[in-house]
PDB file of C-alpha atoms and ligand atoms in Angstrom:
ATOM      1  CA  MET A 191      -4.188  18.434   6.324  1.00  0.00           C
ATOM      2  CA  PRO A 192      -0.962  16.870   7.455  1.00  0.00           C
ATOM      3  CA  VAL A 193       1.629  15.346   5.199  1.00  0.00           C
ATOM      4  CA  TYR A 194       2.869  12.399   7.191  1.00  0.00           C
ATOM      5  CA  LYS A 195       6.351  11.051   7.352  1.00  0.00           C
ATOM      6  CA  ILE A 196       6.610   7.937   5.183  1.00  0.00           C
ATOM      7  CA  TYR A 197       8.443   5.204   7.045  1.00  0.00           C
ATOM      8  CA  THR A 198      11.052   3.437   4.973  1.00  0.00           C
ATOM      9  CA  TYR A 199      12.792   0.077   5.120  1.00  0.00           C
ATOM     10  CA  PRO A 200      14.129  -1.193   7.533  1.00  0.00           C
ATOM     11  CA  GLU A 201      11.936   0.641  10.068  1.00  0.00           C
ATOM     12  CA  SER A 202      10.112  -1.987  12.121  1.00  0.00           C
ATOM     13  CA  ILE A 203       6.600  -0.512  11.819  1.00  0.00           C
ATOM     14  CA  LEU A 204       6.569  -1.803   8.235  1.00  0.00           C
ATOM     15  CA  LYS A 205       6.575  -5.354   9.634  1.00  0.00           C
ATOM     16  CA  HIS A 206       3.591  -4.761  11.907  1.00  0.00           C
ATOM     17  CA  LYS A 207       0.262  -6.301  11.069  1.00  0.00           C
ATOM     18  CA  ALA A 208      -2.475  -3.677  10.991  1.00  0.00           C
ATOM     19  CA  LYS A 209      -5.396  -3.931  13.407  1.00  0.00           C
ATOM     20  CA  PRO A 210      -9.026  -3.876  12.299  1.00  0.00           C
ATOM     21  CA  VAL A 211     -10.788  -0.542  12.714  1.00  0.00           C
ATOM     22  CA  HIS A 212     -13.808  -0.839  15.016  1.00  0.00           C
ATOM     23  CA  ASP A 213     -14.995   2.736  14.929  1.00  0.00           C
ATOM     24  CA  ILE A 214     -14.670   4.995  11.894  1.00  0.00           C
ATOM     25  CA  ASN A 215     -14.378   8.174  13.954  1.00  0.00           C
ATOM     26  CA  ASP A 216     -12.821  11.619  13.480  1.00  0.00           C
ATOM     27  CA  GLU A 217      -9.386  10.211  14.114  1.00  0.00           C
ATOM     28  CA  ILE A 218      -9.794   7.802  11.171  1.00  0.00           C
ATOM     29  CA  GLN A 219     -11.147  10.615   8.967  1.00  0.00           C
ATOM     30  CA  LYS A 220      -8.084  12.696   9.788  1.00  0.00           C
ATOM     31  CA  LEU A 221      -5.845   9.728   9.077  1.00  0.00           C
ATOM     32  CA  VAL A 222      -7.488   9.145   5.674  1.00  0.00           C
ATOM     33  CA  ASP A 223      -7.223  12.851   4.726  1.00  0.00           C
ATOM     34  CA  GLY A 224      -3.583  12.878   5.749  1.00  0.00           C
ATOM     35  CA  MET A 225      -2.891   9.669   3.817  1.00  0.00           C
ATOM     36  CA  TYR A 226      -4.312  11.145   0.598  1.00  0.00           C
ATOM     37  CA  GLU A 227      -2.276  14.291   1.147  1.00  0.00           C
ATOM     38  CA  THR A 228       0.866  12.264   1.764  1.00  0.00           C
ATOM     39  CA  MET A 229       0.313   9.915  -1.199  1.00  0.00           C
ATOM     40  CA  HIS A 230      -0.264  12.812  -3.591  1.00  0.00           C
ATOM     41  CA  PHE A 231       2.663  14.778  -2.199  1.00  0.00           C
ATOM     42  CA  ALA A 232       4.907  11.747  -2.807  1.00  0.00           C
ATOM     43  CA  SER A 233       3.333  11.034  -6.233  1.00  0.00           C
ATOM     44  CA  GLY A 234       2.381   7.507  -5.176  1.00  0.00           C
ATOM     45  CA  VAL A 235      -0.523   5.431  -6.495  1.00  0.00           C
ATOM     46  CA  GLY A 236      -1.264   3.862  -3.129  1.00  0.00           C
ATOM     47  CA  LEU A 237      -0.493   4.151   0.565  1.00  0.00           C
ATOM     48  CA  ALA A 238      -1.175   1.939   3.571  1.00  0.00           C
ATOM     49  CA  ALA A 239      -1.542   3.269   7.113  1.00  0.00           C
ATOM     50  CA  THR A 240       1.449   1.235   8.311  1.00  0.00           C
ATOM     51  CA  GLN A 241       3.632   3.276   5.953  1.00  0.00           C
ATOM     52  CA  VAL A 242       2.828   6.427   7.917  1.00  0.00           C
ATOM     53  CA  GLY A 243       3.384   4.719  11.255  1.00  0.00           C
ATOM     54  CA  ASN A 244      -0.264   3.972  11.983  1.00  0.00           C
ATOM     55  CA  GLU A 245      -1.565   0.486  12.772  1.00  0.00           C
ATOM     56  CA  ASN A 246      -5.152   0.840  11.576  1.00  0.00           C
ATOM     57  CA  ALA A 247      -6.173  -1.392   8.658  1.00  0.00           C
ATOM     58  CA  VAL A 248      -6.664   1.407   6.139  1.00  0.00           C
ATOM     59  CA  PHE A 249      -5.301   1.997   2.658  1.00  0.00           C
ATOM     60  CA  VAL A 250      -5.888   4.549  -0.073  1.00  0.00           C
ATOM     61  CA  VAL A 251      -5.229   4.288  -3.799  1.00  0.00           C
ATOM     62  CA  ASP A 252      -5.246   6.733  -6.685  1.00  0.00           C
ATOM     63  CA  VAL A 253      -4.599   4.702  -9.785  1.00  0.00           C
ATOM     64  CA  PRO A 254      -4.844   6.095 -13.303  1.00  0.00           C
ATOM     65  CA  ALA A 255      -6.703   3.774 -15.658  1.00  0.00           C
ATOM     66  CA  GLU A 256      -6.165   3.177 -19.368  1.00  0.00           C
ATOM     67  CA  ASN A 257      -9.451   4.787 -20.377  1.00  0.00           C
ATOM     68  CA  GLU A 258      -8.737   8.097 -18.636  1.00  0.00           C
ATOM     69  CA  GLN A 259     -10.701   6.929 -15.655  1.00  0.00           C
ATOM     70  CA  ARG A 260      -9.178   7.271 -12.256  1.00  0.00           C
ATOM     71  CA  TYR A 261      -9.650   4.965  -9.313  1.00  0.00           C
ATOM     72  CA  MET A 262      -9.335   6.940  -6.112  1.00  0.00           C
ATOM     73  CA  PHE A 263     -10.776   5.397  -2.980  1.00  0.00           C
ATOM     74  CA  THR A 264     -10.256   4.364   0.620  1.00  0.00           C
ATOM     75  CA  VAL A 265     -10.657   0.851   1.980  1.00  0.00           C
ATOM     76  CA  ILE A 266     -10.964   0.114   5.679  1.00  0.00           C
ATOM     77  CA  ASN A 267     -10.544  -3.470   6.943  1.00  0.00           C
ATOM     78  CA  PRO A 268      -9.960  -4.979   3.490  1.00  0.00           C
ATOM     79  CA  VAL A 269     -10.460  -8.708   3.012  1.00  0.00           C
ATOM     80  CA  LEU A 270      -9.588 -10.671  -0.113  1.00  0.00           C
ATOM     81  CA  VAL A 271     -12.668 -12.557  -1.294  1.00  0.00           C
ATOM     82  CA  GLU A 272     -11.572 -13.923  -4.649  1.00  0.00           C
ATOM     83  CA  SER A 273      -8.475 -14.026  -6.784  1.00  0.00           C
ATOM     84  CA  SER A 274      -7.703 -15.534 -10.152  1.00  0.00           C
ATOM     85  CA  GLY A 275      -5.137 -15.528 -12.916  1.00  0.00           C
ATOM     86  CA  GLU A 276      -1.546 -14.497 -12.615  1.00  0.00           C
ATOM     87  CA  SER A 277       0.537 -11.650 -13.931  1.00  0.00           C
ATOM     88  CA  SER A 278       3.922 -10.183 -13.208  1.00  0.00           C
ATOM     89  CA  ARG A 279       4.816  -6.504 -13.144  1.00  0.00           C
ATOM     90  CA  GLU A 280       7.653  -4.399 -11.927  1.00  0.00           C
ATOM     91  CA  GLU A 281       6.686  -2.563  -8.755  1.00  0.00           C
ATOM     92  CA  GLY A 282       8.135   0.172  -6.637  1.00  0.00           C
ATOM     93  CA  CYS A 283       7.218   1.384  -3.158  1.00  0.00           C
ATOM     94  CA  LEU A 284       7.353   4.722  -1.336  1.00  0.00           C
ATOM     95  CA  SER A 285       8.845   2.845   1.631  1.00  0.00           C
ATOM     96  CA  LEU A 286      11.677   1.457  -0.504  1.00  0.00           C
ATOM     97  CA  PRO A 287      13.079   4.414  -2.458  1.00  0.00           C
ATOM     98  CA  GLY A 288      14.986   3.327  -5.540  1.00  0.00           C
ATOM     99  CA  PHE A 289      13.947  -0.333  -5.262  1.00  0.00           C
ATOM    100  CA  ARG A 290      12.163  -2.064  -8.135  1.00  0.00           C
ATOM    101  CA  VAL A 291      11.241  -5.716  -8.386  1.00  0.00           C
ATOM    102  CA  ASP A 292       9.063  -7.962 -10.540  1.00  0.00           C
ATOM    103  CA  VAL A 293       6.214  -9.377  -8.486  1.00  0.00           C
ATOM    104  CA  LYS A 294       3.824 -12.144  -9.447  1.00  0.00           C
ATOM    105  CA  ARG A 295       0.285 -11.433  -8.339  1.00  0.00           C
ATOM    106  CA  ALA A 296      -3.284 -12.406  -9.109  1.00  0.00           C
ATOM    107  CA  GLU A 297      -4.546 -10.752 -12.297  1.00  0.00           C
ATOM    108  CA  ARG A 298      -8.062 -10.297 -11.007  1.00  0.00           C
ATOM    109  CA  ILE A 299      -9.277  -9.897  -7.443  1.00  0.00           C
ATOM    110  CA  VAL A 300     -12.390  -9.139  -5.473  1.00  0.00           C
ATOM    111  CA  ILE A 301     -12.063  -7.531  -2.060  1.00  0.00           C
ATOM    112  CA  LYS A 302     -14.537  -6.340   0.488  1.00  0.00           C
ATOM    113  CA  GLY A 303     -14.262  -3.827   3.279  1.00  0.00           C
ATOM    114  CA  PHE A 304     -15.706  -0.464   4.261  1.00  0.00           C
ATOM    115  CA  ASP A 305     -15.424   2.969   2.745  1.00  0.00           C
ATOM    116  CA  ARG A 306     -14.591   6.006   4.885  1.00  0.00           C
ATOM    117  CA  ASN A 307     -18.281   6.504   5.665  1.00  0.00           C
ATOM    118  CA  GLY A 308     -18.554   2.990   7.039  1.00  0.00           C
ATOM    119  CA  LYS A 309     -20.517   1.714   4.061  1.00  0.00           C
ATOM    120  CA  ASP A 310     -19.910  -1.838   2.795  1.00  0.00           C
ATOM    121  CA  LEU A 311     -17.603  -1.912  -0.152  1.00  0.00           C
ATOM    122  CA  VAL A 312     -17.027  -4.637  -2.730  1.00  0.00           C
ATOM    123  CA  ILE A 313     -14.347  -3.931  -5.299  1.00  0.00           C
ATOM    124  CA  GLU A 314     -13.561  -5.995  -8.339  1.00  0.00           C
ATOM    125  CA  ALA A 315     -10.228  -5.083  -9.845  1.00  0.00           C
ATOM    126  CA  GLN A 316      -7.800  -6.149 -12.505  1.00  0.00           C
ATOM    127  CA  GLY A 317      -4.620  -4.846 -14.095  1.00  0.00           C
ATOM    128  CA  LEU A 318      -2.781  -2.022 -12.391  1.00  0.00           C
ATOM    129  CA  LEU A 319      -5.559  -1.443  -9.862  1.00  0.00           C
ATOM    130  CA  ALA A 320      -5.439  -5.102  -8.772  1.00  0.00           C
ATOM    131  CA  VAL A 321      -1.671  -4.805  -8.373  1.00  0.00           C
ATOM    132  CA  ALA A 322      -1.964  -1.640  -6.277  1.00  0.00           C
ATOM    133  CA  ILE A 323      -4.610  -3.163  -4.009  1.00  0.00           C
ATOM    134  CA  GLN A 324      -2.615  -6.361  -3.426  1.00  0.00           C
ATOM    135  CA  HIS A 325       0.497  -4.270  -2.753  1.00  0.00           C
ATOM    136  CA  GLU A 326      -1.320  -2.165  -0.131  1.00  0.00           C
ATOM    137  CA  MET A 327      -2.962  -5.198   1.465  1.00  0.00           C
ATOM    138  CA  ASP A 328       0.501  -6.749   1.788  1.00  0.00           C
ATOM    139  CA  HIS A 329       1.600  -3.634   3.717  1.00  0.00           C
ATOM    140  CA  LEU A 330      -1.298  -4.113   6.134  1.00  0.00           C
ATOM    141  CA  ASN A 331       0.021  -7.639   6.716  1.00  0.00           C
ATOM    142  CA  GLY A 332       3.535  -6.394   7.380  1.00  0.00           C
ATOM    143  CA  ILE A 333       4.864  -7.475   3.984  1.00  0.00           C
ATOM    144  CA  THR A 334       6.841  -5.204   1.669  1.00  0.00           C
ATOM    145  CA  LEU A 335       8.454  -5.653  -1.743  1.00  0.00           C
ATOM    146  CA  ILE A 336      11.762  -6.510  -0.120  1.00  0.00           C
ATOM    147  CA  ASP A 337      10.139  -9.759   1.083  1.00  0.00           C
ATOM    148  CA  LYS A 338       9.259 -10.564  -2.536  1.00  0.00           C
ATOM    149  CA  ALA A 339      12.781 -10.069  -3.848  1.00  0.00           C
ATOM    150  CA  SER A 340      15.543 -12.616  -4.248  1.00  0.00           C
ATOM    151  CA  LEU A 341      18.200 -12.752  -1.548  1.00  0.00           C
ATOM    152  CA  LEU A 342      20.711 -11.301  -3.988  1.00  0.00           C
ATOM    153  CA  LYS A 343      18.511  -8.344  -4.841  1.00  0.00           C
ATOM    154  CA  ARG A 344      17.702  -7.736  -1.180  1.00  0.00           C
ATOM    155  CA  GLU A 345      21.358  -7.753  -0.175  1.00  0.00           C
ATOM    156  CA  ALA A 346      22.276  -5.386  -3.009  1.00  0.00           C
ATOM    157  CA  TYR A 347      19.603  -2.931  -1.833  1.00  0.00           C
ATOM    158  CA  ILE A 348      20.699  -3.127   1.805  1.00  0.00           C
ATOM    159  CA  LYS A 349      24.254  -2.499   0.665  1.00  0.00           C
ATOM    160  CA  SER A 350      23.165   0.529  -1.369  1.00  0.00           C
ATOM    161  CA  LEU A 351      21.321   1.924   1.669  1.00  0.00           C
ATOM    162  CA  LYS A 352      24.431   1.594   3.832  1.00  0.00           C
ATOM    163  CA  LYS A 353      26.536   3.249   1.184  1.00  0.00           C
ATOM    164  CA  GLY A 354      23.973   6.033   0.883  1.00  0.00           C
ATOM    165  CA  SER A 355      23.972   6.753   4.606  1.00  0.00           C
ATOM    166  CA  ARG A 356      27.769   6.960   4.715  1.00  0.00           C
ATOM    167  CA  GLU A 357      27.939   9.573   2.014  1.00  0.00           C
TER     168      GLU A 357
HETATM  169 ZN1  LIG B  47       4.459   0.055  -0.849  1.00  0.00          ZN
END
């Protein structure tokens, strides 16, 4: 299974809106396998296809839960059905190494989509899982954490990137 390159800010693919998957074929299976491999290799809790330079509307998560449960699954063509409440957490992103920002998101969500076998999926999530799902769905809409940050914070990060590349 391949470990893909993870695209990082400011690479333009991260701004692309993902396209709906019409056929869950071998190519999509390979993509999903590679995304799990890449996410685990990078110790992430979620990964969207756009982050590995692919425009299919696919994301994977592997989120540890409080009760020693683990939520590991694939969603293809996710759609937000319901959202309620509000909570704020500090988030990071594999596409923005070293960047952390507090993001306000819905506390509870319901999404629908398809699993990797093409079966209908309805997922109700809250807490960390809800955060991870909203974060990955943002990626599929071309939105990253940098868009959620204040101008000051964004400029400081861009400056740190420039400094990093000079050294
Ligand atoms: Zn991310």
